[in-house]
Amino acid sequence: NFMLTQPHSVSESPGKTVTISCTGSSGSIASNYVQWYQQRPGSAPTTVIYEDNQRPSGVPDRFSGSIDSSSNSASLIISGLKTEDEADYYCQSYDSSNHQVFGGGTKLTVL
Amino acid sequence: EVQLVESGGGLIQPGGSLRLSCEVSGFTASRNYMSWVRQAPGKGLDWVSIIYSGGSTYYADSVRGRFTISRDDSKNTLYLQMKSLRAEDTAVYYCARDFDGSGNYPYYWGQGTLVTVSS
């Protein structure tokens, strides 16, 4: 079964840049769109990146997405970290049946 | 404004049935791809089911044959009928809409409804 692997947790200081990776277990991650979701404690997820690198209106341009075919991975990059960015982040793509698959999530701590 | 409001969750015994509803406003559900995604307590997001704008339906292996996704276009409401519930179905269930009517991914999310399967 296709899986997306994310680091369990990352931490960085305010003002710095953090990269959260999402690695596909097989196939080419570049052949399907990747989305990224932010989930603060006790809240529903919200979309921060869709279709690899598109930002919904209202999401600051400090958030960006990229794809690296050589490592079969996607990345969420957050620059100029703020304490409000502290949350869980999930990537999402698709398996061979075109069913949605989510990564296990990464807890971002801004300290 | 796009809004999705889930309801119908609660405490149910193993083997029981429950129907979740997702009432939407600000758009027409039948023109979009509508998904159910769940999250067990303390765990990550887990795709459950999707209904395409054309009516095709798909399910995760873990729920196929037990859950049924549907919509009532006259009520602009999405449903998830759940049968033969198991303890491992305990989760917050979110309904979600795609971005523009052609995307197989959640973009707008509801606030979720909690289903607890326990005796």
mmCIF file of N, CA and C in Angstrom, chain A residues 30-99:
data_model
loop_
_atom_site.group_PDB
_atom_site.id
_atom_site.type_symbol
_atom_site.label_atom_id
_atom_site.label_comp_id
_atom_site.label_asym_id
_atom_site.label_seq_id
_atom_site.Cartn_x
_atom_site.Cartn_y
_atom_site.Cartn_z
ATOM 1 N N ALA A 30 5.636 13.167 -8.034
ATOM 2 C CA ALA A 30 5.427 14.290 -8.950
ATOM 3 C C ALA A 30 4.270 14.053 -9.914
ATOM 4 N N SER A 31 3.792 12.819 -10.007
ATOM 5 C CA SER A 31 2.741 12.519 -10.971
ATOM 6 C C SER A 31 1.341 12.836 -10.442
ATOM 7 N N ASN A 32 1.230 13.184 -9.169
ATOM 8 C CA ASN A 32 -0.049 13.575 -8.573
ATOM 9 C C ASN A 32 0.151 14.824 -7.733
ATOM 10 N N TYR A 33 -0.915 15.592 -7.592
ATOM 11 C CA TYR A 33 -0.844 16.763 -6.738
ATOM 12 C C TYR A 33 -0.649 16.371 -5.270
ATOM 13 N N VAL A 34 0.041 17.274 -4.553
ATOM 14 C CA VAL A 34 0.220 17.138 -3.109
ATOM 15 C C VAL A 34 -0.417 18.344 -2.434
ATOM 16 N N GLN A 35 -1.130 18.073 -1.367
ATOM 17 C CA GLN A 35 -1.733 19.132 -0.555
ATOM 18 C C GLN A 35 -1.117 19.094 0.849
ATOM 19 N N TRP A 36 -1.207 20.223 1.524
ATOM 20 C CA TRP A 36 -0.734 20.333 2.901
ATOM 21 C C TRP A 36 -1.820 20.981 3.750
ATOM 22 N N TYR A 37 -2.007 20.414 4.942
ATOM 23 C CA TYR A 37 -3.037 20.903 5.855
ATOM 24 C C TYR A 37 -2.418 21.235 7.210
ATOM 25 N N GLN A 38 -2.930 22.285 7.795
ATOM 26 C CA GLN A 38 -2.514 22.701 9.135
ATOM 27 C C GLN A 38 -3.655 22.375 10.099
ATOM 28 N N GLN A 39 -3.311 21.837 11.244
ATOM 29 C CA GLN A 39 -4.327 21.560 12.254
ATOM 30 C C GLN A 39 -3.823 21.995 13.625
ATOM 31 N N ARG A 40 -4.470 23.014 14.154
ATOM 32 C CA ARG A 40 -4.144 23.470 15.499
ATOM 33 C C ARG A 40 -4.913 22.616 16.500
ATOM 34 N N PRO A 41 -4.424 22.516 17.733
ATOM 35 C CA PRO A 41 -5.078 21.664 18.726
ATOM 36 C C PRO A 41 -6.548 22.017 18.905
ATOM 37 N N GLY A 42 -7.386 20.998 18.839
ATOM 38 C CA GLY A 42 -8.808 21.169 19.060
ATOM 39 C C GLY A 42 -9.579 21.757 17.895
ATOM 40 N N SER A 43 -8.909 21.925 16.754
ATOM 41 C CA SER A 43 -9.557 22.532 15.584
ATOM 42 C C SER A 43 -9.538 21.597 14.396
ATOM 43 N N ALA A 44 -10.396 21.905 13.432
ATOM 44 C CA ALA A 44 -10.407 21.156 12.188
ATOM 45 C C ALA A 44 -9.191 21.530 11.346
ATOM 46 N N PRO A 45 -8.807 20.667 10.414
ATOM 47 C CA PRO A 45 -7.709 21.023 9.503
ATOM 48 C C PRO A 45 -8.105 22.196 8.618
ATOM 49 N N THR A 46 -7.090 22.927 8.167
ATOM 50 C CA THR A 46 -7.278 23.953 7.145
ATOM 51 C C THR A 46 -6.215 23.745 6.074
ATOM 52 N N THR A 47 -6.513 24.167 4.877
ATOM 53 C CA THR A 47 -5.606 23.981 3.756
ATOM 54 C C THR A 47 -4.604 25.122 3.718
ATOM 55 N N VAL A 48 -3.317 24.782 3.659
ATOM 56 C CA VAL A 48 -2.295 25.821 3.529
ATOM 57 C C VAL A 48 -1.600 25.787 2.165
ATOM 58 N N ILE A 49 -1.570 24.596 1.534
ATOM 59 C CA ILE A 49 -1.024 24.459 0.182
ATOM 60 C C ILE A 49 -1.882 23.439 -0.573
ATOM 61 N N TYR A 50 -2.231 23.742 -1.800
ATOM 62 C CA TYR A 50 -2.928 22.768 -2.636
ATOM 63 C C TYR A 50 -2.260 22.719 -4.008
ATOM 64 N N GLU A 51 -2.433 21.616 -4.680
ATOM 65 C CA GLU A 51 -1.844 21.409 -6.022
ATOM 66 C C GLU A 51 -0.360 21.764 -6.020
ATOM 67 N N ASP A 52 0.344 21.146 -5.107
ATOM 68 C CA ASP A 52 1.812 21.210 -4.950
ATOM 69 C C ASP A 52 2.306 22.518 -4.348
ATOM 70 N N ASN A 53 1.858 23.647 -4.898
ATOM 71 C CA ASN A 53 2.483 24.910 -4.502
ATOM 72 C C ASN A 53 1.546 26.107 -4.535
ATOM 73 N N GLN A 54 0.250 25.852 -4.561
ATOM 74 C CA GLN A 54 -0.711 26.941 -4.592
ATOM 75 C C GLN A 54 -1.185 27.271 -3.174
ATOM 76 N N ARG A 55 -1.281 28.554 -2.921
ATOM 77 C CA ARG A 55 -1.675 29.020 -1.588
ATOM 78 C C ARG A 55 -3.096 29.538 -1.613
ATOM 79 N N PRO A 56 -3.948 29.037 -0.711
ATOM 80 C CA PRO A 56 -5.306 29.620 -0.627
ATOM 81 C C PRO A 56 -5.230 31.087 -0.230
ATOM 82 N N SER A 57 -6.236 31.830 -0.622
ATOM 83 C CA SER A 57 -6.284 33.228 -0.192
ATOM 84 C C SER A 57 -6.360 33.262 1.330
ATOM 85 N N GLY A 58 -5.596 34.169 1.891
ATOM 86 C CA GLY A 58 -5.567 34.288 3.341
ATOM 87 C C GLY A 58 -4.401 33.565 3.982
ATOM 88 N N VAL A 59 -3.767 32.666 3.263
ATOM 89 C CA VAL A 59 -2.571 31.983 3.782
ATOM 90 C C VAL A 59 -1.356 32.853 3.449
ATOM 91 N N PRO A 60 -0.558 33.212 4.432
ATOM 92 C CA PRO A 60 0.577 34.108 4.177
ATOM 93 C C PRO A 60 1.587 33.496 3.218
ATOM 94 N N ASP A 61 2.293 34.356 2.502
ATOM 95 C CA ASP A 61 3.274 33.863 1.533
ATOM 96 C C ASP A 61 4.519 33.306 2.217
ATOM 97 N N ARG A 62 4.511 33.256 3.535
ATOM 98 C CA ARG A 62 5.579 32.577 4.257
ATOM 99 C C ARG A 62 5.478 31.059 4.066
ATOM 100 N N PHE A 63 4.318 30.609 3.614
ATOM 101 C CA PHE A 63 4.087 29.181 3.373
ATOM 102 C C PHE A 63 4.293 28.896 1.889
ATOM 103 N N SER A 64 5.094 27.875 1.581
ATOM 104 C CA SER A 64 5.276 27.477 0.200
ATOM 105 C C SER A 64 5.447 25.966 0.131
ATOM 106 N N GLY A 65 5.181 25.423 -1.061
ATOM 107 C CA GLY A 65 5.308 23.993 -1.270
ATOM 108 C C GLY A 65 6.188 23.697 -2.467
ATOM 109 N N SER A 66 6.851 22.543 -2.419
ATOM 110 C CA SER A 66 7.703 22.150 -3.538
ATOM 111 C C SER A 66 7.706 20.637 -3.674
ATOM 112 N N ILE A 67 8.147 20.201 -4.856
ATOM 113 C CA ILE A 67 8.255 18.775 -5.157
ATOM 114 C C ILE A 67 9.692 18.486 -5.576
ATOM 115 N N ASP A 68 10.255 17.393 -5.077
ATOM 116 C CA ASP A 68 11.595 16.959 -5.466
ATOM 117 C C ASP A 68 11.487 15.538 -6.004
ATOM 118 N N SER A 69 11.507 15.413 -7.309
ATOM 119 C CA SER A 69 11.346 14.095 -7.920
ATOM 120 C C SER A 69 12.509 13.160 -7.570
ATOM 121 N N SER A 70 13.695 13.710 -7.403
ATOM 122 C CA SER A 70 14.872 12.863 -7.154
ATOM 123 C C SER A 70 14.762 12.103 -5.840
ATOM 124 N N SER A 71 14.086 12.701 -4.873
ATOM 125 C CA SER A 71 13.907 12.037 -3.590
ATOM 126 C C SER A 71 12.475 11.540 -3.395
ATOM 127 N N ASN A 72 11.668 11.689 -4.426
ATOM 128 C CA ASN A 72 10.249 11.312 -4.380
ATOM 129 C C ASN A 72 9.544 11.920 -3.177
ATOM 130 N N SER A 73 9.796 13.193 -2.970
ATOM 131 C CA SER A 73 9.235 13.827 -1.792
ATOM 132 C C SER A 73 8.667 15.209 -2.112
ATOM 133 N N ALA A 74 7.765 15.619 -1.261
ATOM 134 C CA ALA A 74 7.223 16.973 -1.279
ATOM 135 C C ALA A 74 7.669 17.667 -0.006
ATOM 136 N N SER A 75 7.704 18.977 -0.059
ATOM 137 C CA SER A 75 8.119 19.731 1.120
ATOM 138 C C SER A 75 7.194 20.912 1.347
ATOM 139 N N LEU A 76 6.939 21.174 2.610
ATOM 140 C CA LEU A 76 6.266 22.390 3.039
ATOM 141 C C LEU A 76 7.333 23.252 3.701
ATOM 142 N N ILE A 77 7.487 24.451 3.191
ATOM 143 C CA ILE A 77 8.488 25.370 3.730
ATOM 144 C C ILE A 77 7.768 26.543 4.378
ATOM 145 N N ILE A 78 8.101 26.807 5.622
ATOM 146 C CA ILE A 78 7.527 27.934 6.339
ATOM 147 C C ILE A 78 8.675 28.844 6.758
ATOM 148 N N SER A 79 8.653 30.063 6.236
ATOM 149 C CA SER A 79 9.717 31.010 6.558
ATOM 150 C C SER A 79 9.202 32.036 7.564
ATOM 151 N N GLY A 80 10.121 32.745 8.193
ATOM 152 C CA GLY A 80 9.739 33.760 9.165
ATOM 153 C C GLY A 80 8.794 33.213 10.217
ATOM 154 N N LEU A 81 9.173 32.081 10.799
ATOM 155 C CA LEU A 81 8.281 31.372 11.726
ATOM 156 C C LEU A 81 7.710 32.281 12.804
ATOM 157 N N LYS A 82 6.426 32.043 13.066
ATOM 158 C CA LYS A 82 5.729 32.721 14.152
ATOM 159 C C LYS A 82 5.180 31.690 15.120
ATOM 160 N N THR A 83 4.970 32.101 16.347
ATOM 161 C CA THR A 83 4.452 31.161 17.338
ATOM 162 C C THR A 83 3.093 30.609 16.906
ATOM 163 N N GLU A 84 2.338 31.379 16.139
ATOM 164 C CA GLU A 84 1.013 30.939 15.684
ATOM 165 C C GLU A 84 1.100 29.812 14.645
ATOM 166 N N ASP A 85 2.294 29.559 14.108
ATOM 167 C CA ASP A 85 2.468 28.471 13.150
ATOM 168 C C ASP A 85 2.562 27.114 13.846
ATOM 169 N N GLU A 86 2.680 27.137 15.149
ATOM 170 C CA GLU A 86 2.789 25.892 15.895
ATOM 171 C C GLU A 86 1.497 25.092 15.723
ATOM 172 N N ALA A 87 1.635 23.890 15.162
ATOM 173 C CA ALA A 87 0.473 23.074 14.805
ATOM 174 C C ALA A 87 0.967 21.739 14.278
ATOM 175 N N ASP A 88 0.006 20.865 13.961
ATOM 176 C CA ASP A 88 0.305 19.637 13.233
ATOM 177 C C ASP A 88 0.092 19.904 11.745
ATOM 178 N N TYR A 89 0.971 19.351 10.922
ATOM 179 C CA TYR A 89 0.885 19.522 9.474
ATOM 180 C C TYR A 89 0.818 18.162 8.798
ATOM 181 N N TYR A 90 -0.115 18.027 7.855
ATOM 182 C CA TYR A 90 -0.316 16.771 7.144
ATOM 183 C C TYR A 90 -0.170 16.995 5.637
ATOM 184 N N CYS A 91 0.550 16.080 4.984
ATOM 185 C CA CYS A 91 0.557 16.089 3.532
ATOM 186 C C CYS A 91 -0.491 15.085 3.052
ATOM 187 N N GLN A 92 -0.906 15.250 1.790
ATOM 188 C CA GLN A 92 -1.895 14.350 1.197
ATOM 189 C C GLN A 92 -1.616 14.194 -0.289
ATOM 190 N N SER A 93 -1.684 12.961 -0.750
ATOM 191 C CA SER A 93 -1.591 12.680 -2.174
ATOM 192 C C SER A 93 -2.492 11.482 -2.474
ATOM 193 N N TYR A 94 -2.095 10.617 -3.415
ATOM 194 C CA TYR A 94 -3.003 9.577 -3.874
ATOM 195 C C TYR A 94 -2.285 8.246 -4.053
ATOM 196 N N ASP A 95 -3.060 7.143 -3.897
ATOM 197 C CA ASP A 95 -2.496 5.833 -4.195
ATOM 198 C C ASP A 95 -2.779 5.465 -5.651
ATOM 199 N N SER A 96 -2.474 4.248 -6.018
ATOM 200 C CA SER A 96 -2.622 3.828 -7.412
ATOM 201 C C SER A 96 -4.084 3.750 -7.854
ATOM 202 N N SER A 97 -5.008 3.718 -6.897
ATOM 203 C CA SER A 97 -6.444 3.721 -7.207
ATOM 204 C C SER A 97 -7.020 5.128 -7.207
ATOM 205 N N ASN A 98 -6.144 6.111 -7.089
ATOM 206 C CA ASN A 98 -6.539 7.527 -7.024
ATOM 207 C C ASN A 98 -7.334 7.843 -5.766
ATOM 208 N N HIS A 99 -7.125 7.063 -4.706
ATOM 209 C CA HIS A 99 -7.747 7.343 -3.424
ATOM 210 C C HIS A 99 -6.822 8.220 -2.609
#
